[in-house]
PDB file of C-alpha atoms and ligand atoms in Angstrom:
ATOM      1  CA  MET A 288       0.000   0.000   0.000  1.00  0.00           C
ATOM      2  CA  THR A 289       1.365   3.431  -0.880  1.00  0.00           C
ATOM      3  CA  SER A 290       1.539   6.111   1.761  1.00  0.00           C
ATOM      4  CA  PHE A 291      -0.699   9.174   1.871  1.00  0.00           C
ATOM      5  CA  THR A 292       0.340  12.761   1.217  1.00  0.00           C
ATOM      6  CA  GLU A 293      -0.992  15.757   3.102  1.00  0.00           C
ATOM      7  CA  LYS A 294      -2.797  18.197   0.798  1.00  0.00           C
ATOM      8  CA  LYS A 295      -2.551  21.965   1.240  1.00  0.00           C
ATOM      9  CA  PHE A 296      -5.652  24.152   1.357  1.00  0.00           C
ATOM     10  CA  LEU A 297      -5.980  27.901   0.905  1.00  0.00           C
ATOM     11  CA  ILE A 298      -8.876  28.857   3.140  1.00  0.00           C
ATOM     12  CA  PRO A 299      -9.914  32.524   2.928  1.00  0.00           C
ATOM     13  CA  SER A 300     -11.218  34.593   5.824  1.00  0.00           C
ATOM     14  CA  LEU A 301     -14.526  32.996   6.851  1.00  0.00           C
ATOM     15  CA  THR A 302     -17.703  34.168   8.526  1.00  0.00           C
ATOM     16  CA  GLY A 303     -17.697  32.971  12.140  1.00  0.00           C
ATOM     17  CA  ILE A 304     -14.980  30.317  11.818  1.00  0.00           C
ATOM     18  CA  SER A 305     -11.664  31.877  12.847  1.00  0.00           C
ATOM     19  CA  ALA A 306      -8.327  31.511  11.077  1.00  0.00           C
ATOM     20  CA  LYS A 307      -6.989  29.992  14.305  1.00  0.00           C
ATOM     21  CA  THR A 308      -9.660  27.274  14.277  1.00  0.00           C
ATOM     22  CA  ILE A 309      -8.832  26.468  10.635  1.00  0.00           C
ATOM     23  CA  GLU A 310      -5.099  26.425  11.441  1.00  0.00           C
ATOM     24  CA  GLU A 311      -5.601  24.006  14.334  1.00  0.00           C
ATOM     25  CA  HIS A 312      -8.075  21.926  12.338  1.00  0.00           C
ATOM     26  CA  LEU A 313      -5.595  21.535   9.483  1.00  0.00           C
ATOM     27  CA  LYS A 314      -3.110  20.167  12.032  1.00  0.00           C
ATOM     28  CA  LEU A 315      -5.676  17.525  12.997  1.00  0.00           C
ATOM     29  CA  TYR A 316      -6.109  16.642   9.309  1.00  0.00           C
ATOM     30  CA  ALA A 317      -2.311  16.283   9.025  1.00  0.00           C
ATOM     31  CA  GLY A 318      -2.524  13.933  12.010  1.00  0.00           C
ATOM     32  CA  TYR A 319      -4.846  11.598  10.108  1.00  0.00           C
ATOM     33  CA  VAL A 320      -2.378  11.480   7.206  1.00  0.00           C
ATOM     34  CA  LYS A 321       0.467  10.781   9.619  1.00  0.00           C
ATOM     35  CA  HIS A 322      -1.391   8.051  11.481  1.00  0.00           C
ATOM     36  CA  ALA A 323      -2.715   6.334   8.338  1.00  0.00           C
ATOM     37  CA  ASN A 324       0.910   6.129   7.205  1.00  0.00           C
ATOM     38  CA  LEU A 325       1.989   4.865  10.636  1.00  0.00           C
ATOM     39  CA  ILE A 326      -0.581   2.078  10.359  1.00  0.00           C
ATOM     40  CA  ILE A 327       0.766   1.072   6.944  1.00  0.00           C
ATOM     41  CA  GLU A 328       4.286   0.886   8.441  1.00  0.00           C
ATOM     42  CA  ALA A 329       3.116  -0.961  11.550  1.00  0.00           C
ATOM     43  CA  VAL A 330       1.204  -3.546   9.495  1.00  0.00           C
ATOM     44  CA  ALA A 331       4.277  -4.178   7.341  1.00  0.00           C
ATOM     45  CA  GLN A 332       6.407  -4.719  10.457  1.00  0.00           C
ATOM     46  CA  LEU A 333       3.911  -6.868  12.353  1.00  0.00           C
ATOM     47  CA  LYS A 334       3.159  -9.061   9.339  1.00  0.00           C
ATOM     48  CA  LYS A 335       6.781 -10.211   9.336  1.00  0.00           C
ATOM     49  CA  GLN A 336       6.293 -11.701  12.811  1.00  0.00           C
ATOM     50  CA  SER A 337       2.623 -12.660  12.757  1.00  0.00           C
ATOM     51  CA  ASP A 338       3.453 -16.201  13.916  1.00  0.00           C
ATOM     52  CA  VAL A 339       4.029 -14.686  17.358  1.00  0.00           C
ATOM     53  CA  PRO A 340       0.521 -14.661  18.937  1.00  0.00           C
ATOM     54  CA  ALA A 341       0.950 -11.253  20.554  1.00  0.00           C
ATOM     55  CA  HIS A 342       2.025  -9.769  17.226  1.00  0.00           C
ATOM     56  CA  ALA A 343      -0.931 -11.310  15.413  1.00  0.00           C
ATOM     57  CA  TYR A 344      -3.237  -9.706  17.967  1.00  0.00           C
ATOM     58  CA  ALA A 345      -1.459  -6.340  17.647  1.00  0.00           C
ATOM     59  CA  LEU A 346      -1.704  -6.611  13.844  1.00  0.00           C
ATOM     60  CA  ALA A 347      -5.461  -7.149  14.043  1.00  0.00           C
ATOM     61  CA  GLU A 348      -5.899  -4.159  16.369  1.00  0.00           C
ATOM     62  CA  VAL A 349      -3.816  -1.858  14.165  1.00  0.00           C
ATOM     63  CA  GLN A 350      -5.704  -2.946  11.038  1.00  0.00           C
ATOM     64  CA  ARG A 351      -9.005  -2.322  12.804  1.00  0.00           C
ATOM     65  CA  ARG A 352      -8.094   1.359  13.173  1.00  0.00           C
ATOM     66  CA  PHE A 353      -7.288   1.974   9.516  1.00  0.00           C
ATOM     67  CA  GLY A 354     -10.840   2.979   8.523  1.00  0.00           C
ATOM     68  CA  PHE A 355     -10.826   5.700  11.208  1.00  0.00           C
ATOM     69  CA  GLU A 356      -7.579   7.258   9.945  1.00  0.00           C
ATOM     70  CA  TYR A 357      -8.318   6.813   6.232  1.00  0.00           C
ATOM     71  CA  ASN A 358     -11.776   8.353   6.429  1.00  0.00           C
ATOM     72  CA  GLY A 359     -10.333  11.101   8.631  1.00  0.00           C
ATOM     73  CA  ILE A 360      -8.149  12.032   5.652  1.00  0.00           C
ATOM     74  CA  ARG A 361     -10.845  11.881   2.986  1.00  0.00           C
ATOM     75  CA  ASN A 362     -13.618  13.518   5.019  1.00  0.00           C
ATOM     76  CA  HIS A 363     -11.397  16.496   5.860  1.00  0.00           C
ATOM     77  CA  GLU A 364     -10.201  16.884   2.269  1.00  0.00           C
ATOM     78  CA  VAL A 365     -13.795  17.301   1.081  1.00  0.00           C
ATOM     79  CA  TYR A 366     -14.570  19.662   3.991  1.00  0.00           C
ATOM     80  CA  PHE A 367     -11.559  21.976   3.512  1.00  0.00           C
ATOM     81  CA  ALA A 368     -11.815  22.013  -0.296  1.00  0.00           C
ATOM     82  CA  SER A 369     -15.421  23.195   0.016  1.00  0.00           C
ATOM     83  CA  LEU A 370     -14.261  26.241   1.988  1.00  0.00           C
ATOM     84  CA  GLU A 371     -11.632  27.280  -0.583  1.00  0.00           C
ATOM     85  CA  GLY A 372     -12.239  30.042  -3.106  1.00  0.00           C
ATOM     86  CA  GLY A 373     -14.815  31.999  -1.103  1.00  0.00           C
ATOM     87  CA  ALA A 374     -18.568  31.524  -0.749  1.00  0.00           C
ATOM     88  CA  LYS A 375     -20.360  30.769  -4.013  1.00  0.00           C
ATOM     89  CA  GLU A 376     -24.001  29.889  -4.507  1.00  0.00           C
ATOM     90  CA  LEU A 377     -25.282  26.825  -6.310  1.00  0.00           C
ATOM     91  CA  PRO A 378     -26.590  28.105  -9.665  1.00  0.00           C
ATOM     92  CA  THR A 379     -30.315  27.619 -10.227  1.00  0.00           C
ATOM     93  CA  SER A 380     -29.539  25.812 -13.490  1.00  0.00           C
ATOM     94  CA  SER A 381     -27.056  23.365 -11.949  1.00  0.00           C
ATOM     95  CA  THR A 382     -27.559  19.616 -12.269  1.00  0.00           C
ATOM     96  CA  LEU A 383     -26.948  19.186  -8.550  1.00  0.00           C
ATOM     97  CA  ARG A 384     -29.665  21.682  -7.620  1.00  0.00           C
ATOM     98  CA  GLU A 385     -32.078  20.000 -10.034  1.00  0.00           C
ATOM     99  CA  THR A 386     -31.282  16.576  -8.545  1.00  0.00           C
ATOM    100  CA  ILE A 387     -31.690  17.839  -4.975  1.00  0.00           C
ATOM    101  CA  THR A 388     -35.006  19.444  -5.926  1.00  0.00           C
ATOM    102  CA  THR A 389     -36.247  16.241  -7.572  1.00  0.00           C
ATOM    103  CA  THR A 390     -35.222  14.173  -4.545  1.00  0.00           C
ATOM    104  CA  TRP A 391     -36.423  16.370  -1.681  1.00  0.00           C
ATOM    105  CA  GLY A 392     -39.121  18.518  -3.326  1.00  0.00           C
ATOM    106  CA  SER A 393     -37.116  21.747  -3.070  1.00  0.00           C
ATOM    107  CA  PHE A 394     -33.587  22.876  -2.344  1.00  0.00           C
ATOM    108  CA  ASP A 395     -34.706  24.532   0.891  1.00  0.00           C
ATOM    109  CA  ALA A 396     -36.474  21.350   2.038  1.00  0.00           C
ATOM    110  CA  TRP A 397     -33.215  19.443   1.585  1.00  0.00           C
ATOM    111  CA  LEU A 398     -31.197  22.173   3.335  1.00  0.00           C
ATOM    112  CA  THR A 399     -33.540  22.186   6.349  1.00  0.00           C
ATOM    113  CA  GLU A 400     -33.301  18.402   6.593  1.00  0.00           C
ATOM    114  CA  PHE A 401     -29.525  18.409   6.230  1.00  0.00           C
ATOM    115  CA  LYS A 402     -29.076  21.094   8.902  1.00  0.00           C
ATOM    116  CA  ALA A 403     -31.215  19.005  11.280  1.00  0.00           C
ATOM    117  CA  LEU A 404     -29.047  15.972  10.463  1.00  0.00           C
ATOM    118  CA  ALA A 405     -25.958  18.007  11.348  1.00  0.00           C
ATOM    119  CA  MET A 406     -27.422  18.647  14.811  1.00  0.00           C
ATOM    120  CA  THR A 407     -27.319  14.920  15.636  1.00  0.00           C
ATOM    121  CA  ARG A 408     -25.919  14.479  19.144  1.00  0.00           C
ATOM    122  CA  GLY A 409     -22.340  13.248  19.372  1.00  0.00           C
ATOM    123  CA  ILE A 410     -19.215  13.641  17.282  1.00  0.00           C
ATOM    124  CA  GLY A 411     -19.291  12.888  13.592  1.00  0.00           C
ATOM    125  CA  TRP A 412     -20.219  14.238  10.199  1.00  0.00           C
ATOM    126  CA  ALA A 413     -23.264  15.206   8.182  1.00  0.00           C
ATOM    127  CA  MET A 414     -22.674  13.869   4.663  1.00  0.00           C
ATOM    128  CA  LEU A 415     -24.297  14.185   1.252  1.00  0.00           C
ATOM    129  CA  TYR A 416     -23.470  11.247  -1.026  1.00  0.00           C
ATOM    130  CA  TYR A 417     -24.082  10.147  -4.568  1.00  0.00           C
ATOM    131  CA  ASP A 418     -25.187   6.523  -4.749  1.00  0.00           C
ATOM    132  CA  ARG A 419     -23.868   5.366  -8.116  1.00  0.00           C
ATOM    133  CA  LYS A 420     -25.752   2.070  -8.055  1.00  0.00           C
ATOM    134  CA  GLU A 421     -29.177   3.691  -7.771  1.00  0.00           C
ATOM    135  CA  ASN A 422     -28.220   7.041  -9.359  1.00  0.00           C
ATOM    136  CA  GLN A 423     -29.518   8.993  -6.407  1.00  0.00           C
ATOM    137  CA  LEU A 424     -28.447  11.411  -3.691  1.00  0.00           C
ATOM    138  CA  LEU A 425     -28.440  10.271  -0.073  1.00  0.00           C
ATOM    139  CA  HIS A 426     -27.489  12.024   3.134  1.00  0.00           C
ATOM    140  CA  ALA A 427     -26.387  10.351   6.328  1.00  0.00           C
ATOM    141  CA  TRP A 428     -24.849  10.933   9.735  1.00  0.00           C
ATOM    142  CA  ILE A 429     -21.432   9.347  10.235  1.00  0.00           C
ATOM    143  CA  ASP A 430     -20.154   8.667  13.768  1.00  0.00           C
ATOM    144  CA  GLU A 431     -16.478   9.465  14.329  1.00  0.00           C
ATOM    145  CA  GLN A 432     -14.852   9.397  10.869  1.00  0.00           C
ATOM    146  CA  HIS A 433     -16.068   6.075   9.567  1.00  0.00           C
ATOM    147  CA  LEU A 434     -18.973   4.449  11.398  1.00  0.00           C
ATOM    148  CA  GLY A 435     -21.933   4.415   9.056  1.00  0.00           C
ATOM    149  CA  GLN A 436     -20.073   5.422   5.869  1.00  0.00           C
ATOM    150  CA  LEU A 437     -22.201   4.283   2.938  1.00  0.00           C
ATOM    151  CA  GLN A 438     -20.571   1.541   0.912  1.00  0.00           C
ATOM    152  CA  ASP A 439     -19.784   2.445  -2.712  1.00  0.00           C
ATOM    153  CA  CYS A 440     -21.282   5.923  -2.424  1.00  0.00           C
ATOM    154  CA  SER A 441     -19.228   8.997  -3.325  1.00  0.00           C
ATOM    155  CA  LEU A 442     -18.925  11.937  -0.987  1.00  0.00           C
ATOM    156  CA  ILE A 443     -20.331  15.192  -2.379  1.00  0.00           C
ATOM    157  CA  LEU A 444     -20.507  17.411   0.703  1.00  0.00           C
ATOM    158  CA  ALA A 445     -18.971  16.863   4.147  1.00  0.00           C
ATOM    159  CA  LEU A 446     -19.804  18.909   7.248  1.00  0.00           C
ATOM    160  CA  ASP A 447     -17.486  18.251  10.187  1.00  0.00           C
ATOM    161  CA  MET A 448     -19.493  18.191  13.424  1.00  0.00           C
ATOM    162  CA  TRP A 449     -16.662  17.254  15.759  1.00  0.00           C
ATOM    163  CA  GLU A 450     -16.365  19.852  18.506  1.00  0.00           C
ATOM    164  CA  HIS A 451     -12.882  20.882  17.354  1.00  0.00           C
ATOM    165  CA  SER A 452     -14.585  22.384  14.274  1.00  0.00           C
ATOM    166  CA  PHE A 453     -16.526  24.999  16.178  1.00  0.00           C
ATOM    167  CA  VAL A 454     -16.214  25.082  19.983  1.00  0.00           C
ATOM    168  CA  ALA A 455     -13.337  27.615  20.134  1.00  0.00           C
ATOM    169  CA  ASP A 456     -15.399  30.101  18.101  1.00  0.00           C
ATOM    170  CA  TYR A 457     -18.977  29.268  19.082  1.00  0.00           C
ATOM    171  CA  GLN A 458     -18.802  27.456  22.446  1.00  0.00           C
ATOM    172  CA  PRO A 459     -20.690  24.138  22.705  1.00  0.00           C
ATOM    173  CA  SER A 460     -24.028  25.969  22.740  1.00  0.00           C
ATOM    174  CA  GLY A 461     -23.273  27.651  19.397  1.00  0.00           C
ATOM    175  CA  LYS A 462     -23.379  24.475  17.327  1.00  0.00           C
ATOM    176  CA  LYS A 463     -26.436  25.587  15.357  1.00  0.00           C
ATOM    177  CA  LYS A 464     -24.817  28.920  14.423  1.00  0.00           C
ATOM    178  CA  TYR A 465     -21.721  27.048  13.208  1.00  0.00           C
ATOM    179  CA  VAL A 466     -23.937  24.994  10.871  1.00  0.00           C
ATOM    180  CA  GLU A 467     -25.527  28.206   9.546  1.00  0.00           C
ATOM    181  CA  ASP A 468     -22.119  29.833   9.036  1.00  0.00           C
ATOM    182  CA  PHE A 469     -20.729  26.743   7.318  1.00  0.00           C
ATOM    183  CA  PHE A 470     -23.370  27.143   4.621  1.00  0.00           C
ATOM    184  CA  SER A 471     -22.764  30.889   4.328  1.00  0.00           C
ATOM    185  CA  ASN A 472     -19.038  30.130   3.746  1.00  0.00           C
ATOM    186  CA  LEU A 473     -19.583  27.211   1.389  1.00  0.00           C
ATOM    187  CA  ASN A 474     -18.250  27.263  -2.171  1.00  0.00           C
ATOM    188  CA  TRP A 475     -21.073  25.436  -3.938  1.00  0.00           C
ATOM    189  CA  GLU A 476     -19.067  25.384  -7.178  1.00  0.00           C
ATOM    190  CA  VAL A 477     -16.749  22.852  -5.513  1.00  0.00           C
ATOM    191  CA  ILE A 478     -19.716  20.765  -4.369  1.00  0.00           C
ATOM    192  CA  GLU A 479     -21.274  20.915  -7.844  1.00  0.00           C
ATOM    193  CA  LYS A 480     -17.961  19.733  -9.333  1.00  0.00           C
ATOM    194  CA  ASN A 481     -17.757  16.863  -6.823  1.00  0.00           C
ATOM    195  CA  PHE A 482     -21.128  15.785  -8.210  1.00  0.00           C
ATOM    196  CA  SER A 483     -20.613  16.486 -11.922  1.00  0.00           C
ATOM    197  CA  ASP A 484     -17.234  14.699 -11.947  1.00  0.00           C
ATOM    198  CA  LEU A 485     -19.093  11.480 -11.105  1.00  0.00           C
ATOM    199  CA  LYS A 486     -21.676  11.746 -13.873  1.00  0.00           C
TER     200      LYS A 486
HETATM  201 FE1  FE2 B 772     -12.267  17.658  11.922  1.00  0.00          FE
END
């Protein structure tokens, strides 16, 4: 398995979410890259001695954690990329808007539902996916970085609802305002491209 490389993101000044929060958050993203690579190295080492029972057990435990680190990389890459380039609206003529409207009745109906999803208690992510098998959009709550990820679906939009994303700027009680500000900062052109690249 090849190792992972940390991507760089140019995040402009945002509404509500401070530069310091983004700076610290990018360090956490770098940590997922580092730890995914550490797992790859650890697996390679432990496999050489897997006839030792303790090593076989350690190998299994290390492998079990890979999904957490890997999804931590990919989730954050979609999140940070969607905040690059400044806020841009989703054009009324866009294929993504039309698909959302067909699926949920209206764009605003989807947005209301998605914002409620983001308020799920606990740490995790609110995600919008494209289900290639059924050619449909789905949204789902993901615990941690990986628990509940939808098999064979592609990530279109990722909203980080771990407390490190917002507590320094909003306090725990300001979670709802963070969700509102995320959408006011969102570059929908990036989200539209995530979708159109799959079609
Ligand atoms: Fe995060």
